């Protein structure tokens, strides 16, 4: 089980490995949401996503291992590669063929090996599992791991310090490591805060699992929010129960709504974010999310989008 004490300890442990990211008011989204909207600019984190927090905490807690490995849709792999290099450890990142080229190049630029295996995250995971069992690597999963969740929770502590009167946090949701950690920290400090998770309509495994009341598999589909793809693991231990307990509301967005979120942040707020990070903005524009009873904080979770693709979306070509 992950506790608030674990999150506080993670904050101390990774203090020199991650950046504190800024918050910024959005006048245009505030007008649409009927109350103050703040952007938590975690897409400006080192490696371009919040995943560095969890990966840094997990790697910093390891003893003597041959190296670290994971199967990742991109941002976690990149974060793990960066954290391993900072601590002088070899890293092998196993990814599926669906992962975009720019993300593979970024992993190799960080000094890790990117091993492309299989058509789904589950197949890539088998290779990481083999490295753990046959070669003495530590397998650091992208979300369902106590140290990873505690590391992501440091983002929740930071938000409450920056916006003490936050009433609602809107959190991109895939495997649930981000939501579980941030919600635990935020609700420990502000028990009345409202936690809203946002996923895409196409292939959201956590949404399907909550509906079934146990972890289920869904078909992995291409989506603009590619960092929100992938399963939650049929043997999910931590994030599924934590999300079920801590999340107050779940919003699902169409591809057009996600594109509108990306476009709005680029044109009105001057922020380049990837699809997964634009779901809060997309939900407000779609009329699915309001600022009720106090400030609404959107977590801009990552910036890793192909620049050509981003330009097309902003032009409205999609
Ligand atoms: C991983 C990721 C998410 C989702 O995080 P989970 O812990 O899997 O729910 C959201 N946005 C970005 C940019 C990510 O990389």
Tab-separated table of C-alpha atoms and ligand atoms in Angstrom:
chain	number	residue	atom	x	y	z
A	1	UNK	CA	0.000	0.000	0.000
A	2	UNK	CA	1.179	3.534	-0.750
A	3	UNK	CA	0.875	6.178	1.981
A	4	UNK	CA	1.244	9.945	2.226
A	5	UNK	CA	4.492	9.326	4.155
A	6	UNK	CA	5.849	7.442	1.101
A	7	UNK	CA	5.019	10.444	-1.085
A	8	UNK	CA	6.715	12.852	1.314
A	9	UNK	CA	9.822	10.619	1.416
A	10	UNK	CA	9.804	10.471	-2.395
A	11	UNK	CA	9.729	14.264	-2.485
A	12	UNK	CA	12.949	14.386	-0.427
A	13	UNK	CA	14.596	11.576	-2.395
A	14	UNK	CA	14.038	13.017	-5.892
A	15	UNK	CA	14.400	16.685	-5.034
A	16	UNK	CA	17.613	17.006	-7.041
A	17	UNK	CA	16.528	14.669	-9.875
A	18	UNK	CA	13.391	16.504	-11.092
A	19	UNK	CA	12.251	20.071	-11.685
A	20	UNK	CA	9.547	21.919	-9.824
A	21	UNK	CA	7.264	22.931	-12.714
A	22	UNK	CA	5.330	26.207	-12.905
A	23	UNK	CA	1.579	26.816	-12.783
A	24	UNK	CA	-0.032	29.367	-15.076
A	25	UNK	CA	-3.519	30.873	-15.214
A	26	UNK	CA	-5.500	30.394	-18.437
A	27	UNK	CA	-7.823	33.326	-19.110
A	28	UNK	CA	-9.436	31.690	-22.132
A	29	UNK	CA	-10.158	28.370	-20.396
A	30	UNK	CA	-11.357	30.212	-17.263
A	31	UNK	CA	-13.970	31.994	-19.389
A	32	UNK	CA	-15.155	28.692	-20.856
A	33	UNK	CA	-15.130	26.796	-17.541
A	34	UNK	CA	-17.016	29.468	-15.541
A	35	UNK	CA	-14.261	29.871	-12.939
A	36	UNK	CA	-10.486	30.073	-12.529
A	37	UNK	CA	-8.480	27.497	-14.493
A	38	UNK	CA	-4.786	26.861	-13.813
A	39	UNK	CA	-2.405	24.895	-15.996
A	40	UNK	CA	0.152	22.782	-14.127
A	41	UNK	CA	2.960	22.860	-16.678
A	42	UNK	CA	4.431	19.436	-16.056
A	43	UNK	CA	5.082	19.083	-19.794
A	44	UNK	CA	8.089	21.285	-19.015
A	45	UNK	CA	9.492	18.587	-16.732
A	46	UNK	CA	12.906	17.185	-17.723
A	47	UNK	CA	12.303	14.477	-20.442
A	48	UNK	CA	8.996	16.177	-21.280
A	49	UNK	CA	6.628	14.364	-18.924
A	50	UNK	CA	5.791	13.782	-15.241
A	51	UNK	CA	6.961	10.153	-15.545
A	52	UNK	CA	10.438	11.253	-14.435
A	53	UNK	CA	9.113	11.627	-10.888
A	54	UNK	CA	8.043	7.995	-10.495
A	55	UNK	CA	11.007	6.561	-12.403
A	56	UNK	CA	13.501	8.605	-10.377
A	57	UNK	CA	11.983	7.505	-7.090
A	58	UNK	CA	11.947	3.829	-8.132
A	59	UNK	CA	15.543	3.825	-9.445
A	60	UNK	CA	16.860	5.727	-6.430
A	61	UNK	CA	15.455	3.016	-4.145
A	62	UNK	CA	17.188	0.083	-5.927
A	63	UNK	CA	20.029	-1.943	-4.445
A	64	UNK	CA	22.610	-3.797	-6.541
A	65	UNK	CA	21.146	-4.774	-9.969
A	66	UNK	CA	22.515	-5.465	-13.488
A	67	UNK	CA	20.480	-2.568	-14.842
A	68	UNK	CA	16.893	-1.436	-15.216
A	69	UNK	CA	14.280	-2.346	-17.795
A	70	UNK	CA	10.651	-1.643	-18.586
A	71	UNK	CA	7.997	-1.932	-21.266
A	72	UNK	CA	6.619	1.486	-22.021
A	73	UNK	CA	4.519	3.449	-24.505
A	74	UNK	CA	7.293	6.025	-24.534
A	75	UNK	CA	7.382	8.593	-21.779
A	76	UNK	CA	8.071	6.139	-18.955
A	77	UNK	CA	10.863	4.549	-20.974
A	78	UNK	CA	12.379	7.925	-21.601
A	79	UNK	CA	12.092	8.849	-17.930
A	80	UNK	CA	13.637	5.565	-16.800
A	81	UNK	CA	16.511	5.974	-19.267
A	82	UNK	CA	17.201	9.461	-17.916
A	83	UNK	CA	16.955	8.436	-14.245
A	84	UNK	CA	19.224	5.395	-14.834
A	85	UNK	CA	21.833	7.504	-16.558
A	86	UNK	CA	21.768	10.033	-13.722
A	87	UNK	CA	22.529	7.198	-11.294
A	88	UNK	CA	25.028	5.439	-13.592
A	89	UNK	CA	22.955	2.319	-14.364
A	90	UNK	CA	22.404	0.533	-17.761
A	91	UNK	CA	18.808	0.657	-19.098
A	92	UNK	CA	16.997	-1.495	-21.711
A	93	UNK	CA	13.602	-0.131	-22.772
A	94	UNK	CA	11.231	-2.635	-24.454
A	95	UNK	CA	8.542	-1.006	-26.659
A	96	UNK	CA	5.833	-2.147	-29.082
A	97	UNK	CA	5.689	-1.298	-32.776
A	98	UNK	CA	2.885	1.240	-32.080
A	99	UNK	CA	5.298	3.599	-30.323
A	100	UNK	CA	6.162	6.601	-32.523
A	101	UNK	CA	9.680	6.970	-33.943
A	102	UNK	CA	10.388	10.271	-32.176
A	103	UNK	CA	9.955	8.532	-28.821
A	104	UNK	CA	12.396	5.714	-29.730
A	105	UNK	CA	15.000	8.221	-30.879
A	106	UNK	CA	14.599	10.134	-27.640
A	107	UNK	CA	15.227	6.970	-25.576
A	108	UNK	CA	18.427	6.167	-27.493
A	109	UNK	CA	19.614	9.760	-27.210
A	110	UNK	CA	19.394	9.274	-23.440
A	111	UNK	CA	21.929	6.444	-23.629
A	112	UNK	CA	19.512	3.500	-23.210
A	113	UNK	CA	18.835	0.622	-25.587
A	114	UNK	CA	15.332	0.788	-27.176
A	115	UNK	CA	14.268	-2.795	-27.981
A	116	UNK	CA	11.241	-2.919	-30.353
A	117	UNK	CA	9.245	-6.109	-29.655
A	118	UNK	CA	5.669	-7.118	-30.585
A	119	UNK	CA	2.437	-5.348	-31.515
A	120	UNK	CA	1.230	-4.519	-28.020
A	121	UNK	CA	2.509	-3.368	-24.671
A	122	UNK	CA	1.878	-6.871	-23.288
A	123	UNK	CA	4.330	-8.455	-25.764
A	124	UNK	CA	6.968	-5.838	-24.999
A	125	UNK	CA	6.420	-6.607	-21.334
A	126	UNK	CA	7.316	-10.300	-21.853
A	127	UNK	CA	10.814	-9.257	-22.957
A	128	UNK	CA	11.268	-6.992	-19.926
A	129	UNK	CA	10.125	-9.900	-17.739
A	130	UNK	CA	12.721	-12.155	-19.383
A	131	UNK	CA	15.485	-9.614	-18.687
A	132	UNK	CA	14.431	-9.567	-15.063
A	133	UNK	CA	14.414	-13.349	-14.690
A	134	UNK	CA	17.377	-14.298	-16.883
A	135	UNK	CA	19.712	-11.321	-16.590
A	136	UNK	CA	19.222	-9.759	-13.157
A	137	UNK	CA	17.620	-6.506	-14.274
A	138	UNK	CA	15.164	-4.619	-12.089
A	139	UNK	CA	11.835	-4.304	-13.890
A	140	UNK	CA	10.288	-0.903	-13.235
A	141	UNK	CA	6.722	-0.873	-14.597
A	142	UNK	CA	5.142	2.376	-15.846
A	143	UNK	CA	2.419	2.666	-13.208
A	144	UNK	CA	1.555	-0.382	-11.065
A	145	UNK	CA	4.448	-0.077	-8.610
A	146	UNK	CA	4.455	1.517	-5.156
A	147	UNK	CA	7.620	3.590	-5.669
A	148	UNK	CA	6.369	4.839	-9.044
A	149	UNK	CA	3.009	5.868	-7.596
A	150	UNK	CA	4.718	7.624	-4.658
A	151	UNK	CA	6.975	9.503	-7.093
A	152	UNK	CA	4.000	10.681	-9.178
A	153	UNK	CA	2.345	11.732	-5.918
A	154	UNK	CA	4.995	14.431	-5.477
A	155	UNK	CA	3.216	16.264	-8.293
A	156	UNK	CA	0.062	16.368	-6.159
A	157	UNK	CA	1.960	17.833	-3.185
A	158	UNK	CA	3.473	20.444	-5.458
A	159	UNK	CA	0.076	21.479	-6.878
A	160	UNK	CA	-1.441	21.967	-3.419
A	161	UNK	CA	1.565	24.061	-2.384
A	162	UNK	CA	1.180	26.225	-5.525
A	163	UNK	CA	-2.645	26.460	-5.584
A	164	UNK	CA	-3.723	25.896	-1.955
A	165	UNK	CA	-7.403	26.595	-2.709
A	166	UNK	CA	-7.674	24.194	-5.665
A	167	UNK	CA	-11.176	22.678	-5.709
A	168	UNK	CA	-10.814	20.258	-8.633
A	169	UNK	CA	-7.880	18.455	-10.223
A	170	UNK	CA	-8.329	17.180	-13.794
A	171	UNK	CA	-5.894	14.325	-14.379
A	172	UNK	CA	-5.127	12.427	-17.613
A	173	UNK	CA	-5.808	8.737	-16.893
A	174	UNK	CA	-4.287	5.608	-18.389
A	175	UNK	CA	-2.759	2.990	-16.073
A	176	UNK	CA	-3.580	5.270	-13.157
A	177	UNK	CA	-0.155	5.822	-11.571
A	178	UNK	CA	-0.474	9.564	-12.013
A	179	UNK	CA	-4.041	9.756	-10.737
A	180	UNK	CA	-3.430	7.387	-7.815
A	181	UNK	CA	-0.368	9.292	-6.564
A	182	UNK	CA	-1.694	12.789	-7.159
A	183	UNK	CA	-5.120	12.013	-5.697
A	184	UNK	CA	-3.649	10.386	-2.586
A	185	UNK	CA	-1.426	13.407	-1.941
A	186	UNK	CA	-4.134	15.960	-2.738
A	187	UNK	CA	-6.860	14.258	-0.679
A	188	UNK	CA	-4.480	13.773	2.260
A	189	UNK	CA	-3.847	17.531	2.273
A	190	UNK	CA	-7.327	18.689	1.131
A	191	UNK	CA	-9.916	15.966	1.872
A	192	UNK	CA	-12.684	17.815	-0.020
A	193	UNK	CA	-10.827	18.210	-3.300
A	194	UNK	CA	-12.583	16.730	-6.358
A	195	UNK	CA	-10.557	14.342	-8.534
A	196	UNK	CA	-11.607	14.032	-12.182
A	197	UNK	CA	-9.913	11.452	-14.411
A	198	UNK	CA	-9.976	11.918	-18.188
A	199	UNK	CA	-9.324	9.261	-20.849
A	200	UNK	CA	-10.057	8.835	-24.545
A	201	UNK	CA	-13.130	6.973	-25.795
A	202	UNK	CA	-10.932	4.750	-27.990
A	203	UNK	CA	-9.479	1.857	-25.989
A	204	UNK	CA	-9.481	3.150	-22.397
A	205	UNK	CA	-8.584	0.106	-20.270
A	206	UNK	CA	-9.128	1.729	-16.862
A	207	UNK	CA	-12.627	2.928	-17.841
A	208	UNK	CA	-13.581	-0.573	-19.037
A	209	UNK	CA	-12.097	-2.138	-15.897
A	210	UNK	CA	-13.995	0.199	-13.555
A	211	UNK	CA	-17.200	-0.646	-15.376
A	212	UNK	CA	-16.536	-4.390	-15.043
A	213	UNK	CA	-15.327	-3.847	-11.440
A	214	UNK	CA	-12.153	-5.837	-12.156
A	215	UNK	CA	-9.178	-5.368	-14.515
A	216	UNK	CA	-10.100	-6.267	-18.106
A	217	UNK	CA	-8.248	-6.162	-21.420
A	218	UNK	CA	-9.361	-3.875	-24.226
A	219	UNK	CA	-8.228	-3.735	-27.821
A	220	UNK	CA	-5.365	-1.245	-28.195
A	221	UNK	CA	-6.385	1.398	-30.761
A	222	UNK	CA	-4.541	4.297	-32.260
A	223	UNK	CA	-5.461	7.576	-30.626
A	224	UNK	CA	-4.200	11.144	-30.532
A	225	UNK	CA	-3.677	10.536	-26.817
A	226	UNK	CA	-1.118	7.779	-27.500
A	227	UNK	CA	0.376	8.059	-23.985
A	228	UNK	CA	-3.028	7.011	-22.604
A	229	UNK	CA	-3.072	3.717	-24.572
A	230	UNK	CA	-2.195	0.268	-23.215
A	231	UNK	CA	-3.720	-2.084	-20.658
A	232	UNK	CA	-3.788	-1.758	-16.872
A	233	UNK	CA	-2.587	-5.362	-16.364
A	234	UNK	CA	-4.954	-8.220	-15.529
A	235	UNK	CA	-2.971	-8.726	-12.312
A	236	UNK	CA	-3.103	-5.033	-11.403
A	237	UNK	CA	-2.354	-4.670	-7.692
A	238	UNK	CA	-2.226	-0.997	-6.757
A	239	UNK	CA	-3.554	1.512	-9.260
A	240	UNK	CA	-6.926	-0.103	-10.018
A	241	UNK	CA	-8.069	-0.171	-6.363
A	242	UNK	CA	-6.618	3.299	-5.719
A	243	UNK	CA	-8.288	4.870	-8.759
A	244	UNK	CA	-11.598	3.196	-7.864
A	245	UNK	CA	-11.388	4.647	-4.356
A	246	UNK	CA	-9.941	8.116	-5.036
A	247	UNK	CA	-11.478	9.249	-8.350
A	248	UNK	CA	-14.759	11.164	-8.082
A	249	UNK	CA	-15.629	11.391	-11.771
A	250	UNK	CA	-14.445	9.964	-15.092
A	251	UNK	CA	-14.726	11.831	-18.408
A	252	UNK	CA	-14.168	10.227	-21.831
A	253	UNK	CA	-13.247	12.263	-24.921
A	254	UNK	CA	-13.575	11.690	-28.666
A	255	UNK	CA	-10.585	12.179	-30.961
A	256	UNK	CA	-12.028	15.501	-32.178
A	257	UNK	CA	-12.357	16.731	-28.604
A	258	UNK	CA	-8.718	15.828	-27.873
A	259	UNK	CA	-7.601	17.618	-31.055
A	260	UNK	CA	-9.551	20.720	-29.994
A	261	UNK	CA	-7.742	20.588	-26.642
A	262	UNK	CA	-4.309	20.496	-28.314
A	263	UNK	CA	-5.275	23.317	-30.695
A	264	UNK	CA	-6.636	25.530	-27.936
A	265	UNK	CA	-3.540	25.184	-25.739
A	266	UNK	CA	-1.298	26.025	-28.705
A	267	UNK	CA	-3.286	28.977	-30.041
A	268	UNK	CA	-4.679	30.532	-26.850
A	269	UNK	CA	-2.148	29.554	-24.178
A	270	UNK	CA	1.021	29.152	-26.236
A	271	UNK	CA	1.709	25.655	-24.900
A	272	UNK	CA	2.778	22.711	-27.059
A	273	UNK	CA	1.474	19.522	-25.471
A	274	UNK	CA	0.817	15.973	-26.605
A	275	UNK	CA	-2.700	14.514	-26.870
A	276	UNK	CA	-2.703	12.904	-23.431
A	277	UNK	CA	-1.899	16.262	-21.848
A	278	UNK	CA	-4.654	18.122	-23.704
A	279	UNK	CA	-7.609	16.178	-22.323
A	280	UNK	CA	-8.382	18.732	-19.589
A	281	UNK	CA	-8.522	21.534	-22.097
A	282	UNK	CA	-10.522	19.314	-24.496
A	283	UNK	CA	-13.015	18.435	-21.756
A	284	UNK	CA	-13.662	22.113	-20.923
A	285	UNK	CA	-14.165	23.018	-24.586
A	286	UNK	CA	-16.525	20.048	-25.008
A	287	UNK	CA	-18.614	21.335	-22.078
A	288	UNK	CA	-17.832	18.206	-20.036
A	289	UNK	CA	-15.764	19.904	-17.291
A	290	UNK	CA	-16.483	23.074	-15.275
A	291	UNK	CA	-14.684	24.999	-12.527
A	292	UNK	CA	-17.139	24.509	-9.660
A	293	UNK	CA	-16.588	25.871	-6.151
A	294	UNK	CA	-13.035	27.114	-6.703
A	295	UNK	CA	-9.977	26.802	-8.936
A	296	UNK	CA	-9.776	23.975	-11.462
A	297	UNK	CA	-6.239	22.690	-12.096
A	298	UNK	CA	-5.443	20.884	-15.351
A	299	UNK	CA	-2.337	18.704	-15.353
A	300	UNK	CA	-0.494	19.206	-18.645
A	301	UNK	CA	1.236	15.841	-18.340
A	302	UNK	CA	3.581	15.752	-21.335
A	303	UNK	CA	5.003	17.538	-24.363
A	304	UNK	CA	6.228	14.597	-26.449
A	305	UNK	CA	4.379	14.929	-29.730
A	306	UNK	CA	5.833	14.799	-33.217
A	307	UNK	CA	6.155	18.472	-34.284
A	308	UNK	CA	4.723	17.814	-37.801
A	309	UNK	CA	1.716	16.050	-36.290
A	310	UNK	CA	1.240	18.896	-33.835
A	311	UNK	CA	1.323	21.477	-36.641
A	312	UNK	CA	-1.305	19.501	-38.622
A	313	UNK	CA	-3.613	19.319	-35.638
A	314	UNK	CA	-3.248	23.032	-34.891
A	315	UNK	CA	-4.035	23.828	-38.562
A	316	UNK	CA	-7.190	21.725	-38.130
A	317	UNK	CA	-6.181	19.041	-40.641
A	318	UNK	CA	-5.990	16.273	-37.993
B	1	LIG	C1	1.790	8.049	-18.807
B	1	LIG	C2	1.128	9.291	-19.169
B	1	LIG	C3	-0.176	9.586	-18.729
B	1	LIG	C4	-1.015	8.619	-17.930
B	1	LIG	O1	-0.407	8.215	-16.728
B	1	LIG	P1	-0.882	6.887	-15.976
B	1	LIG	O2	-0.081	6.846	-14.738
B	1	LIG	O3	-0.575	5.730	-16.888
B	1	LIG	O4	-2.340	6.994	-15.763
B	1	LIG	C5	-0.705	10.823	-19.057
B	1	LIG	N1	-0.021	11.716	-19.803
B	1	LIG	C6	1.218	11.458	-20.249
B	1	LIG	C7	1.910	12.489	-21.075
B	1	LIG	C8	1.845	10.246	-19.954
B	1	LIG	O5	3.078	10.005	-20.402
